[in-house]
Coordinates of C-alpha atoms in Angstrom, one line a residue:
Chain N
M21 CA 55.1 12.3 10.0
I22 CA 57.9 11.5 12.7
T23 CA 58.3 14.2 15.2
G24 CA 61.4 14.7 17.4
P25 CA 60.0 13.1 20.4
A26 CA 59.1 9.9 18.5
L27 CA 62.3 9.2 17.3
L28 CA 63.8 9.9 20.3
L29 CA 61.4 6.9 21.6
A30 CA 62.3 5.1 18.9
L31 CA 66.0 5.2 19.6
L32 CA 65.4 4.5 23.5
E33 CA 63.4 1.3 22.3
G34 CA 66.0 0.4 20.1
S35 CA 68.5 0.5 22.8
V36 CA 67.1 -1.2 25.1
G37 CA 66.3 -4.1 22.9
A38 CA 69.9 -4.0 21.4
A39 CA 71.2 -4.3 25.2
V40 CA 69.4 -7.4 25.6
L41 CA 69.9 -8.7 22.4
A42 CA 73.4 -8.4 22.7
L43 CA 73.3 -10.8 25.5
T44 CA 71.2 -13.1 24.0
A45 CA 73.2 -13.6 20.6
L46 CA 76.6 -13.5 22.9
G47 CA 75.5 -16.7 24.2
L48 CA 74.9 -18.1 21.0
S49 CA 78.1 -16.6 19.5
L50 CA 80.3 -18.2 22.4
V51 CA 79.0 -21.8 21.9
F52 CA 79.4 -21.4 18.3
G53 CA 82.8 -19.8 18.6
V54 CA 84.2 -22.4 21.3
M55 CA 82.1 -25.6 20.4
R56 CA 82.2 -25.0 16.7
V57 CA 78.6 -26.2 17.3
I58 CA 74.9 -23.9 16.6
N59 CA 72.6 -24.4 19.0
I60 CA 68.9 -24.3 17.6
A61 CA 67.4 -24.6 21.3
H62 CA 68.9 -21.2 22.2
G63 CA 65.7 -19.1 21.9
E64 CA 63.9 -21.6 24.3
F65 CA 66.5 -20.9 26.9
V66 CA 65.6 -17.2 26.9
M67 CA 61.5 -18.5 27.1
L68 CA 62.4 -20.8 30.1
G69 CA 64.2 -17.7 31.7
A70 CA 61.0 -15.5 31.6
V71 CA 58.9 -18.6 32.4
V72 CA 60.9 -18.9 35.5
A73 CA 60.8 -15.4 35.9
W74 CA 57.0 -15.5 35.9
W75 CA 56.8 -18.6 38.3
C76 CA 59.3 -16.6 40.8
S77 CA 57.0 -13.4 40.3
A78 CA 54.4 -12.0 43.0
D79 CA 51.8 -14.7 41.7
L80 CA 54.0 -17.2 43.6
L81 CA 55.7 -15.3 46.3
G82 CA 53.1 -12.8 47.3
A83 CA 55.5 -10.5 48.2
H84 CA 56.8 -7.2 46.6
P85 CA 57.6 -7.8 42.4
L86 CA 60.9 -6.9 42.6
L87 CA 61.8 -9.5 45.5
G88 CA 60.8 -12.1 42.9
F89 CA 62.4 -10.6 40.2
L90 CA 65.7 -11.0 42.2
V91 CA 64.9 -14.3 42.9
A92 CA 64.3 -14.8 39.8
L93 CA 67.8 -13.3 38.2
A94 CA 69.5 -15.9 40.5
V95 CA 67.0 -18.8 40.1
A96 CA 66.6 -18.9 36.3
P97 CA 69.9 -18.9 35.4
L98 CA 70.8 -22.1 37.7
I99 CA 67.7 -23.8 36.6
V100 CA 68.3 -23.4 33.0
G101 CA 72.4 -23.8 33.3
A102 CA 71.4 -27.1 34.6
I103 CA 69.3 -28.1 31.6
A104 CA 72.1 -26.9 29.4
L105 CA 74.8 -29.2 31.5
A106 CA 71.9 -32.0 31.2
A107 CA 71.6 -31.9 27.6
D108 CA 75.3 -31.3 27.0
W109 CA 76.0 -34.7 29.2
L110 CA 73.1 -36.8 27.8
V111 CA 73.3 -35.7 24.2
L112 CA 76.2 -33.7 22.8
R113 CA 79.2 -35.2 24.1
R114 CA 77.6 -38.9 23.3
I115 CA 77.6 -36.9 19.3
S116 CA 81.2 -36.0 20.0
Y117 CA 80.1 -32.2 19.2
D118 CA 79.3 -33.4 15.4
P119 CA 78.0 -30.5 13.8
E120 CA 75.1 -31.7 11.9
R121 CA 74.2 -34.0 14.6
T122 CA 73.8 -31.4 17.1
I123 CA 71.7 -28.9 14.9
V124 CA 69.2 -32.2 14.6
A125 CA 69.9 -32.7 18.6
T126 CA 69.1 -29.5 19.6
M127 CA 66.1 -28.8 17.2
G128 CA 65.1 -31.7 19.1
L129 CA 65.8 -30.0 22.5
L130 CA 63.8 -27.1 21.1
Y131 CA 61.1 -29.0 20.9
I132 CA 61.2 -30.9 24.3
I133 CA 61.6 -27.9 26.1
Q134 CA 58.9 -26.0 23.9
Q135 CA 56.1 -28.7 24.3
G136 CA 57.1 -29.6 27.8
V137 CA 56.6 -25.9 28.7
L138 CA 53.2 -26.1 27.0
M139 CA 52.4 -29.4 28.9
S140 CA 52.8 -27.6 32.5
Y141 CA 52.5 -24.2 32.0
G142 CA 49.7 -23.9 29.4
P143 CA 49.2 -21.8 26.2
D144 CA 48.7 -18.4 27.8
A145 CA 50.6 -15.7 27.4
R146 CA 51.1 -14.5 30.8
P147 CA 52.0 -11.0 32.1
L148 CA 54.2 -9.7 34.6
D149 CA 54.3 -6.6 37.0
P150 CA 57.5 -4.4 36.3
P151 CA 59.5 -5.2 40.1
I152 CA 60.0 -1.4 39.8
Y153 CA 57.4 1.3 38.4
F154 CA 58.8 5.0 37.6
R155 CA 58.5 7.1 34.8
V156 CA 61.3 9.1 33.6
Q157 CA 60.2 12.5 31.6
F158 CA 61.7 13.1 28.2
P159 CA 60.8 16.3 26.0
G160 CA 57.3 15.1 24.5
F161 CA 56.7 11.9 26.5
G162 CA 57.2 10.0 29.8
Y163 CA 59.2 6.7 29.5
S164 CA 59.1 3.3 31.7
G165 CA 62.4 3.4 33.8
Y166 CA 62.3 0.0 34.3
K167 CA 63.2 -0.6 30.6
L168 CA 66.4 2.0 31.3
I169 CA 67.2 -0.4 34.3
V170 CA 67.0 -3.4 32.0
A171 CA 69.4 -1.9 29.1
G172 CA 71.8 -1.1 32.3
L173 CA 71.7 -4.5 33.6
A174 CA 72.2 -6.3 30.2
L175 CA 75.5 -3.8 29.8
L176 CA 76.8 -5.0 33.7
L177 CA 76.1 -8.4 32.6
L178 CA 78.2 -8.0 29.6
A179 CA 80.9 -6.4 30.9
A180 CA 80.8 -9.2 33.5
T181 CA 80.9 -12.0 30.4
W182 CA 83.7 -10.1 29.2
L183 CA 86.1 -9.9 32.7
L184 CA 85.2 -13.7 33.0
L185 CA 86.8 -14.7 29.6
A186 CA 89.9 -11.6 29.6
R187 CA 90.7 -11.9 33.3
T188 CA 90.1 -15.6 34.9
R189 CA 91.6 -19.3 34.0
I190 CA 88.6 -20.6 32.4
G191 CA 87.9 -18.0 30.9
L192 CA 91.3 -18.2 29.3
Y193 CA 91.1 -22.0 29.2
M194 CA 87.6 -21.0 26.6
R195 CA 89.8 -19.0 24.9
A196 CA 92.7 -21.3 24.1
T197 CA 89.9 -24.1 23.1
R198 CA 88.8 -21.8 20.5
L199 CA 91.9 -20.9 18.7
D200 CA 92.6 -24.8 18.9
S201 CA 91.0 -27.2 21.2
E202 CA 93.5 -29.9 20.0
T203 CA 96.7 -28.0 21.1
A204 CA 94.6 -26.5 24.6
Q205 CA 94.0 -30.2 25.5
A206 CA 97.9 -31.0 24.7
F207 CA 98.2 -27.8 27.4
G208 CA 96.3 -29.3 29.8
V209 CA 93.4 -28.1 29.4
P210 CA 90.0 -30.0 30.4
V211 CA 88.6 -29.6 26.8
K212 CA 85.3 -31.6 27.6
R213 CA 84.8 -29.7 30.6
V214 CA 85.5 -26.1 29.0
Y215 CA 82.4 -27.3 26.5
A216 CA 80.2 -28.2 28.8
I217 CA 81.0 -24.7 31.3
V218 CA 80.6 -23.1 27.8
F219 CA 77.0 -24.6 26.6
A220 CA 75.7 -23.9 30.1
L221 CA 77.3 -20.4 30.0
G222 CA 75.7 -19.4 26.7
A223 CA 72.2 -20.9 28.0
M224 CA 72.8 -18.7 31.3
L225 CA 72.8 -15.8 29.3
A226 CA 69.9 -16.5 27.4
A227 CA 67.7 -17.2 30.7
L228 CA 68.6 -13.9 31.9
S229 CA 67.9 -11.7 29.1
G230 CA 64.5 -14.1 29.3
V231 CA 64.2 -12.4 33.1
L232 CA 65.3 -9.3 31.9
I233 CA 62.2 -8.9 28.8
A234 CA 59.6 -11.0 30.9
P235 CA 58.1 -8.0 32.6
I236 CA 58.3 -6.0 29.2
R237 CA 56.8 -8.8 27.0
G238 CA 55.5 -11.1 29.7
A239 CA 55.9 -15.1 29.6
H240 CA 54.7 -17.2 26.5
Y241 CA 56.0 -21.0 25.5
L242 CA 55.9 -19.7 21.8
M243 CA 58.0 -16.7 22.5
G244 CA 61.6 -17.9 22.0
A245 CA 61.3 -17.8 18.2
D246 CA 62.3 -14.1 18.0
P247 CA 65.0 -13.9 20.0
L248 CA 66.9 -16.9 18.1
L249 CA 66.1 -15.6 14.7
L250 CA 67.5 -12.3 15.9
S251 CA 70.6 -13.3 17.6
F252 CA 71.4 -15.6 14.2
I253 CA 71.1 -12.5 12.3
V254 CA 73.3 -10.6 14.9
V255 CA 75.9 -13.8 14.8
I256 CA 76.0 -13.8 11.2
V257 CA 76.6 -10.5 10.3
G258 CA 78.6 -10.3 13.3
G259 CA 81.1 -12.8 11.7
L260 CA 80.4 -16.3 13.6
G261 CA 82.3 -17.0 16.5
N262 CA 83.4 -13.2 16.4
L263 CA 82.4 -11.7 19.6
R264 CA 83.3 -8.2 19.2
G265 CA 81.6 -8.7 16.1
T266 CA 78.7 -10.3 17.9
L267 CA 78.5 -7.1 20.5
L268 CA 78.9 -4.3 17.6
A269 CA 76.4 -6.1 14.9
A270 CA 73.9 -6.5 18.3
A271 CA 73.6 -2.7 18.8
C272 CA 73.5 -1.8 15.3
I273 CA 70.8 -4.3 14.3
G274 CA 69.1 -3.5 17.7
I275 CA 68.6 -0.2 17.6
G276 CA 67.3 -0.6 13.7
E277 CA 65.3 -3.8 14.4
G278 CA 63.9 -1.6 17.4
M279 CA 63.2 1.3 15.5
I280 CA 61.5 0.2 12.8
S281 CA 59.3 -1.9 15.0
V282 CA 58.0 1.5 16.9
L283 CA 57.8 3.8 13.9
F284 CA 56.6 1.3 11.5
S285 CA 55.4 -2.1 12.4
P286 CA 57.7 -5.2 14.6
T287 CA 57.0 -7.9 11.8
L288 CA 58.2 -5.3 8.8
S289 CA 61.3 -4.7 11.0
K290 CA 62.4 -8.6 11.1
I291 CA 61.7 -9.0 7.7
I292 CA 64.0 -6.4 6.6
A293 CA 66.6 -7.6 9.4
T294 CA 66.7 -11.2 7.6
L295 CA 66.3 -10.0 4.0
L296 CA 69.5 -7.8 5.2
V297 CA 71.7 -10.5 6.1
A298 CA 70.5 -12.3 3.1
A299 CA 72.0 -9.8 1.4
V300 CA 75.2 -9.7 3.7
L301 CA 76.0 -13.3 2.7
V302 CA 75.3 -12.8 -1.0
V303 CA 78.4 -10.0 -0.8
R304 CA 80.6 -12.0 2.0
P305 CA 79.7 -15.5 2.6
G306 CA 81.7 -15.2 6.2
G307 CA 79.9 -12.2 7.4
L308 CA 80.4 -8.9 7.6
A309 CA 83.7 -8.6 10.1
R310 CA 86.8 -9.3 8.4
G311 CA 88.5 -12.5 10.0
A312 CA 87.4 -14.9 13.0
T313 CA 89.1 -13.5 15.8
P314 CA 87.8 -11.3 17.9
Chain T
M15 CA 66.2 -53.1 -13.1
R16 CA 65.4 -54.9 -9.8
I17 CA 65.4 -51.6 -8.2
Y18 CA 62.5 -50.3 -10.5
A19 CA 60.8 -53.2 -10.1
L20 CA 60.4 -52.7 -6.2
H21 CA 59.8 -48.9 -6.3
L22 CA 56.8 -49.8 -9.3
A23 CA 55.5 -52.8 -6.5
V24 CA 55.6 -50.0 -3.9
V25 CA 53.3 -47.8 -6.3
A26 CA 50.9 -50.5 -7.3
A27 CA 50.7 -51.5 -3.7
L28 CA 49.7 -48.3 -3.0
F29 CA 47.1 -48.4 -5.6
A30 CA 45.7 -51.3 -4.9
V31 CA 45.2 -51.0 -1.3
Q32 CA 42.8 -48.2 -1.7
F33 CA 40.2 -50.6 -2.3
A34 CA 40.7 -52.2 1.1
L35 CA 41.5 -49.6 3.5
P36 CA 38.9 -48.2 6.0
A37 CA 38.2 -43.9 5.4
Y38 CA 39.9 -43.0 8.4
H39 CA 43.5 -44.5 7.2
Y40 CA 42.4 -43.9 3.5
G41 CA 42.7 -40.0 4.3
N42 CA 46.0 -40.8 6.3
V43 CA 47.5 -42.3 3.4
T44 CA 46.5 -39.9 1.1
R45 CA 48.1 -37.2 3.8
I46 CA 51.2 -39.2 4.0
M47 CA 51.5 -39.7 0.1
L48 CA 51.5 -36.1 -0.4
Y49 CA 53.9 -35.7 2.6
A50 CA 56.2 -37.7 0.8
V51 CA 56.7 -35.8 -2.1
F52 CA 57.8 -33.1 0.1
A53 CA 59.9 -35.6 1.5
I54 CA 61.5 -37.1 -1.2
G55 CA 62.2 -33.4 -2.7
Y56 CA 63.8 -32.7 0.6
N57 CA 66.2 -35.5 0.7
I58 CA 67.6 -34.7 -2.9
L59 CA 69.3 -32.0 -1.0
F60 CA 69.8 -33.7 2.4
G61 CA 70.3 -37.0 1.7
Y62 CA 72.1 -37.3 -1.8
T63 CA 73.7 -33.5 -1.5
G64 CA 74.3 -33.4 1.6
L65 CA 72.8 -29.9 2.4
L66 CA 71.1 -29.6 5.8
S67 CA 68.2 -27.2 5.3
L68 CA 66.6 -25.7 8.2
G69 CA 64.3 -23.9 5.8
H70 CA 62.1 -25.8 3.4
A71 CA 58.9 -24.6 4.3
L72 CA 59.9 -21.9 2.4
F73 CA 59.5 -24.2 -0.6
F74 CA 56.2 -25.6 0.7
A75 CA 54.2 -22.7 1.2
A76 CA 55.3 -21.1 -1.9
G77 CA 53.9 -23.8 -3.9
A78 CA 50.7 -23.3 -1.4
Y79 CA 50.4 -20.2 -1.9
G80 CA 51.4 -20.2 -5.4
A81 CA 48.3 -22.2 -5.7
G82 CA 46.1 -21.1 -3.4
L83 CA 46.5 -17.0 -3.7
T84 CA 45.7 -17.4 -7.8
A85 CA 43.0 -20.0 -7.1
H86 CA 41.3 -17.7 -4.6
W87 CA 41.8 -14.1 -6.2
W88 CA 42.3 -14.8 -10.0
S89 CA 39.8 -17.6 -9.9
F90 CA 42.3 -19.8 -11.3
G91 CA 41.2 -23.3 -12.4
P92 CA 42.4 -26.6 -10.3
V93 CA 44.8 -27.1 -13.0
A94 CA 45.9 -23.8 -13.6
A95 CA 46.5 -23.1 -10.0
L96 CA 48.6 -26.3 -9.5
G97 CA 51.1 -25.1 -12.3
A98 CA 51.2 -21.5 -10.8
G99 CA 52.3 -23.4 -7.6
V100 CA 54.6 -25.1 -9.1
G101 CA 55.9 -21.9 -10.8
A102 CA 55.7 -20.5 -7.8
A103 CA 57.9 -23.1 -6.1
L104 CA 60.3 -23.2 -9.1
L105 CA 60.9 -19.2 -8.8
V106 CA 61.3 -19.2 -4.9
S107 CA 63.7 -22.2 -5.1
L108 CA 65.9 -20.1 -8.2
V109 CA 66.3 -16.6 -6.1
T110 CA 67.0 -18.9 -3.1
G111 CA 69.3 -20.8 -4.9
L112 CA 71.4 -17.5 -6.2
I113 CA 71.4 -15.9 -2.4
V114 CA 72.9 -19.5 -1.4
Y115 CA 75.1 -19.8 -4.1
R116 CA 78.4 -19.5 -2.5
T117 CA 77.6 -20.6 1.1
T118 CA 77.8 -24.4 2.4
G119 CA 77.8 -25.9 6.1
V120 CA 76.8 -23.9 9.0
A121 CA 75.8 -20.6 6.9
F122 CA 74.0 -22.5 4.1
L123 CA 71.6 -23.7 7.1
I124 CA 71.1 -20.3 9.1
V125 CA 70.5 -18.3 6.1
T126 CA 67.8 -21.2 4.7
L127 CA 65.7 -21.3 8.4
M128 CA 65.8 -17.3 8.4
L129 CA 64.5 -17.1 4.6
A130 CA 62.0 -19.4 5.6
Q131 CA 61.3 -17.1 8.8
A132 CA 61.6 -13.9 7.0
A133 CA 58.5 -16.0 4.6
F134 CA 56.4 -16.7 7.6
L135 CA 56.4 -13.4 9.0
S136 CA 55.5 -11.9 5.4
T137 CA 52.8 -14.4 5.1
L138 CA 51.6 -12.7 8.8
Y139 CA 52.5 -9.2 7.2
F140 CA 50.5 -9.2 4.1
N141 CA 47.3 -10.6 5.6
T142 CA 45.2 -8.8 3.4
V143 CA 46.4 -10.7 0.5
T144 CA 46.8 -14.1 2.3
L145 CA 44.5 -13.7 5.4
G146 CA 47.3 -14.6 7.9
D147 CA 47.0 -17.3 10.5
Q148 CA 43.3 -17.6 9.5
G149 CA 44.3 -18.6 6.6
I150 CA 42.2 -19.2 2.7
V151 CA 39.8 -21.4 2.5
L152 CA 39.1 -22.3 -1.2
S153 CA 36.1 -23.6 -3.0
L154 CA 37.3 -25.3 -6.4
P155 CA 35.5 -25.9 -9.4
P156 CA 35.9 -29.8 -10.7
V157 CA 38.5 -30.9 -13.3
E158 CA 37.5 -32.2 -16.3
L159 CA 39.6 -35.5 -17.2
F160 CA 38.5 -37.8 -20.4
G161 CA 35.0 -36.4 -20.3
A162 CA 34.4 -36.9 -16.3
A163 CA 34.0 -34.2 -13.9
L164 CA 36.6 -35.0 -10.8
H165 CA 35.5 -33.1 -7.8
L166 CA 38.7 -32.5 -5.3
A167 CA 36.7 -32.9 -2.3
D168 CA 35.8 -36.4 -3.5
P169 CA 38.3 -39.0 -1.4
A170 CA 39.1 -41.0 -3.9
V171 CA 40.2 -38.1 -6.1
K172 CA 42.7 -36.9 -3.5
Y173 CA 44.1 -40.2 -3.2
N174 CA 44.4 -40.9 -7.1
A175 CA 45.8 -37.6 -7.5
S176 CA 48.5 -38.0 -4.7
L177 CA 49.4 -41.1 -5.7
V178 CA 50.4 -39.9 -9.2
A179 CA 52.2 -37.4 -7.4
F180 CA 53.9 -39.5 -5.1
A181 CA 54.9 -41.9 -8.0
V182 CA 56.0 -39.1 -10.0
A183 CA 58.3 -37.9 -7.6
L184 CA 59.7 -41.2 -6.3
L185 CA 60.7 -42.7 -10.0
L186 CA 62.0 -39.0 -10.8
S187 CA 64.3 -38.7 -8.3
L188 CA 65.3 -42.8 -8.6
W189 CA 66.3 -41.9 -12.3
L190 CA 67.7 -38.8 -11.6
L191 CA 70.1 -40.0 -8.7
R192 CA 71.3 -42.7 -10.9
S193 CA 72.0 -40.6 -13.4
P194 CA 75.7 -39.4 -13.9
F195 CA 73.9 -36.3 -12.7
G196 CA 73.1 -38.1 -9.4
R197 CA 76.5 -39.6 -9.2
V198 CA 77.8 -36.1 -8.9
L199 CA 75.7 -34.7 -6.1
I200 CA 76.8 -37.6 -4.2
A201 CA 80.2 -37.5 -4.3
I202 CA 79.8 -33.5 -3.2
R203 CA 78.3 -35.0 -0.5
E204 CA 81.1 -37.4 0.3
N205 CA 84.0 -35.2 -0.7
E206 CA 83.4 -31.7 -1.8
A207 CA 86.6 -30.5 -2.6
R208 CA 87.7 -33.3 -4.6
T209 CA 84.8 -33.3 -6.8
R210 CA 86.1 -29.7 -7.6
L211 CA 89.4 -31.1 -8.2
L212 CA 87.9 -33.8 -10.6
G213 CA 86.4 -30.7 -12.8
Y214 CA 83.2 -30.5 -11.7
N215 CA 81.7 -27.0 -10.8
T216 CA 80.3 -28.3 -7.6
A217 CA 78.5 -25.0 -7.2
L218 CA 76.2 -25.2 -10.3
Y219 CA 75.1 -28.7 -9.3
R220 CA 74.4 -27.8 -5.5
F221 CA 72.3 -24.8 -7.3
A222 CA 70.4 -27.4 -9.3
A223 CA 70.0 -30.0 -6.5
L224 CA 68.2 -27.0 -4.7
V225 CA 66.3 -26.0 -7.5
I226 CA 64.9 -29.7 -8.4
S227 CA 64.3 -30.1 -4.4
G228 CA 62.4 -26.6 -3.9
T229 CA 60.5 -27.2 -6.7
L230 CA 59.4 -30.9 -5.8
S231 CA 58.4 -29.5 -2.2
G232 CA 56.5 -26.8 -3.6
L233 CA 54.4 -29.5 -5.7
A234 CA 53.8 -31.1 -2.5
G235 CA 52.6 -27.8 -1.5
A236 CA 50.7 -27.1 -3.9
L237 CA 48.8 -29.8 -4.2
Y238 CA 48.2 -30.4 -0.3
C239 CA 47.1 -26.5 -0.6
L240 CA 44.5 -27.8 -3.7
L241 CA 43.3 -31.5 -2.5
F242 CA 42.8 -29.7 0.9
G243 CA 41.4 -26.4 -0.1
Y244 CA 43.3 -24.3 2.5
V245 CA 46.2 -22.3 2.8
G246 CA 47.5 -20.5 6.1
S247 CA 50.5 -18.9 7.6
S248 CA 51.4 -22.5 9.7
F249 CA 52.5 -24.1 6.1
A250 CA 55.7 -21.6 6.1
S251 CA 55.9 -22.3 9.7
L252 CA 59.5 -23.9 11.6
Q253 CA 57.2 -27.0 11.7
Y254 CA 56.8 -27.6 7.9
S255 CA 61.0 -27.0 7.6
T256 CA 61.6 -29.5 10.8
L257 CA 59.0 -32.3 9.4
P258 CA 60.5 -33.0 6.3
L259 CA 64.2 -33.1 8.2
L260 CA 62.7 -35.6 10.5
W261 CA 60.9 -37.9 8.0
T262 CA 64.7 -38.2 6.2
L263 CA 66.1 -38.8 9.4
L264 CA 64.0 -41.3 10.5
G265 CA 63.4 -43.2 7.1
G266 CA 67.1 -42.9 6.1
T267 CA 69.2 -40.6 3.8
G268 CA 70.1 -40.6 1.0
V269 CA 67.8 -44.1 0.1
T270 CA 64.5 -43.2 -2.0
L271 CA 62.4 -45.3 0.0
G272 CA 63.2 -44.3 3.0
P273 CA 62.2 -40.8 3.4
P274 CA 58.3 -42.6 2.4
L275 CA 58.7 -44.7 5.0
G276 CA 60.0 -42.0 7.4
T277 CA 56.8 -40.0 6.6
A278 CA 54.3 -42.9 7.5
I279 CA 56.4 -43.9 10.6
T280 CA 55.9 -40.0 11.9
H281 CA 52.3 -39.1 10.7
Y282 CA 51.2 -42.0 12.8
L283 CA 53.1 -41.8 15.7
I284 CA 51.7 -37.6 15.7
D285 CA 48.1 -38.7 14.9
I286 CA 48.5 -41.3 17.8
S287 CA 49.7 -38.9 20.4
S288 CA 47.7 -35.8 19.1
G289 CA 45.2 -38.0 20.7
L290 CA 46.5 -37.9 24.4
T291 CA 48.0 -34.6 24.3
S292 CA 47.8 -30.9 22.9
S293 CA 51.7 -31.1 23.1
Y294 CA 52.2 -34.0 20.5
M295 CA 55.1 -32.1 18.7
I296 CA 57.2 -33.4 21.8
I297 CA 57.2 -36.8 20.2
V298 CA 59.1 -34.9 17.4
G299 CA 61.5 -33.7 19.5
V300 CA 61.7 -37.0 21.3
A301 CA 62.4 -38.4 18.0
L302 CA 64.8 -36.3 16.7
V303 CA 67.4 -36.9 19.5
A304 CA 66.9 -40.7 19.5
I305 CA 67.7 -40.7 16.7
T306 CA 71.2 -38.4 16.4
L307 CA 71.5 -40.7 19.9
W308 CA 70.7 -44.1 18.3
F309 CA 70.0 -44.7 15.0
P310 CA 72.0 -42.1 12.9
E311 CA 71.4 -44.2 9.6
G312 CA 67.7 -44.6 10.2
L313 CA 65.6 -47.3 9.7
A314 CA 66.9 -48.1 6.0
G315 CA 70.4 -48.0 6.9
W316 CA 69.7 -50.1 10.0
F317 CA 68.1 -52.9 7.8
R318 CA 70.3 -52.8 5.6
R319 CA 73.2 -53.7 8.1
W320 CA 70.7 -56.5 9.2
R321 CA 70.6 -57.9 5.6
R322 CA 74.4 -57.7 5.6
V323 CA 74.4 -59.6 9.0
R324 CA 72.4 -62.2 7.6
S325 CA 74.1 -63.0 4.2

């Protein structure tokens, strides 16, 4: 029997998951929207973020876990962003962002990153100490305060990304390239540099969500598969490249997925989400959201 | 006719070579021929029709589980289990084809990836039936053929059963792609809008290509399960969707003999590197990146260009 507190707990878990998922999916959606390429290695950037968080945590620095967490929040996006820039410069630019070849190349990148981490970090799933530990009392159960902070940080980062897109010059460049890259270039937008920055930005958002979930789920070299699958689902349901649709879909799917995970089983929730998308595509091949503009 | 002679010569050479191969390579070539059936199936969709699928593990696993589950739970004999495996793959291909009927390009590859992932998760979720990660180990009765009892554990039986499947798949794909039906598939790859303009129902042709490709992949999965007596969740994992893509790209897309060649090279590369490190899948990653950068046409395309330069 599902009781009130259980339902509330499931809703909380779902909301925290949705906030982190929105961050991951926004990165994927941004890359697709601006560059028209699919990054299969997106989940590996999440995994790298978590691994860097483990690396920066108390085990290495010997200090308070909060210090390690803050260092990871700063360092992980830099490291992962640099890797993404290198991948853009060494591979994607050389194949002119051809959609099919980019998919194959990022598939290769997925294995290179994943197996590279297996070589250096090892096959174990390693837990992290939560940076802050306190409990928030709800009627019927106590809830980890860290998870609420995760949700808050994810929302802050989403807002920051939104401001970057809406209020800065580089954001303007990104939006212009998204609408029509040739016209943007004709008006003096450095399109190639915008591509590189967008690819790095997408990877950095993924890495940040990896840092945020690391204290909850630990760090493991195969942990990139779930975020990749869920972000794909979100991006399709939200309409390919539609940022607002992505955020809305992330909220719905994240909460639904989280609730079914808590109340029934995590595996079942992913199967249902995947089949739901298949159903959506049968009815609307372009995704649920109308049009492609945000 | 010359092209059929070349393909028959390859099959004949593979038959002859079994009397000279050392035991270790004997087993390797058996696996390569089975995987090559999978690669040939994949090539029909990717190489000829131009549809990039990231979820062919779905069909391979459908074949493997169709054979493995019926043999394990309902005591099907090897021949009946093979039929059940191919039937399961056909059914899964039909359903998948209906789901993706109108999707092409990016949406197509995402949906195939996700359907395969849903299948992978399902094999874990229904672990009371599939035994999940651990998988099912089969012990099968021998097959009666012309009065002789063929034991599936016998390496010679494995080799020749794989060879038969390989020959059937190779000649079938060659015949298919030289038929008017195959020409339409190639036309869709080159320019779908123009093909539609010529009056062909391209969605129907794509559907047919997917069903043929999926069923051939399922045949490979069913035989693999029966000959090696095992089926587990890993058959549905992303790795089994990536490998056929690599085999096809390495050998050369849209060339019937390309994917088998790519399969052989990949198999030996992984075999050698897995002796050196447990992270041997990194080879697959490096190969995929290298192919996109420097060999977009694969070995067959490279060979063609070399012949053109010589003549």
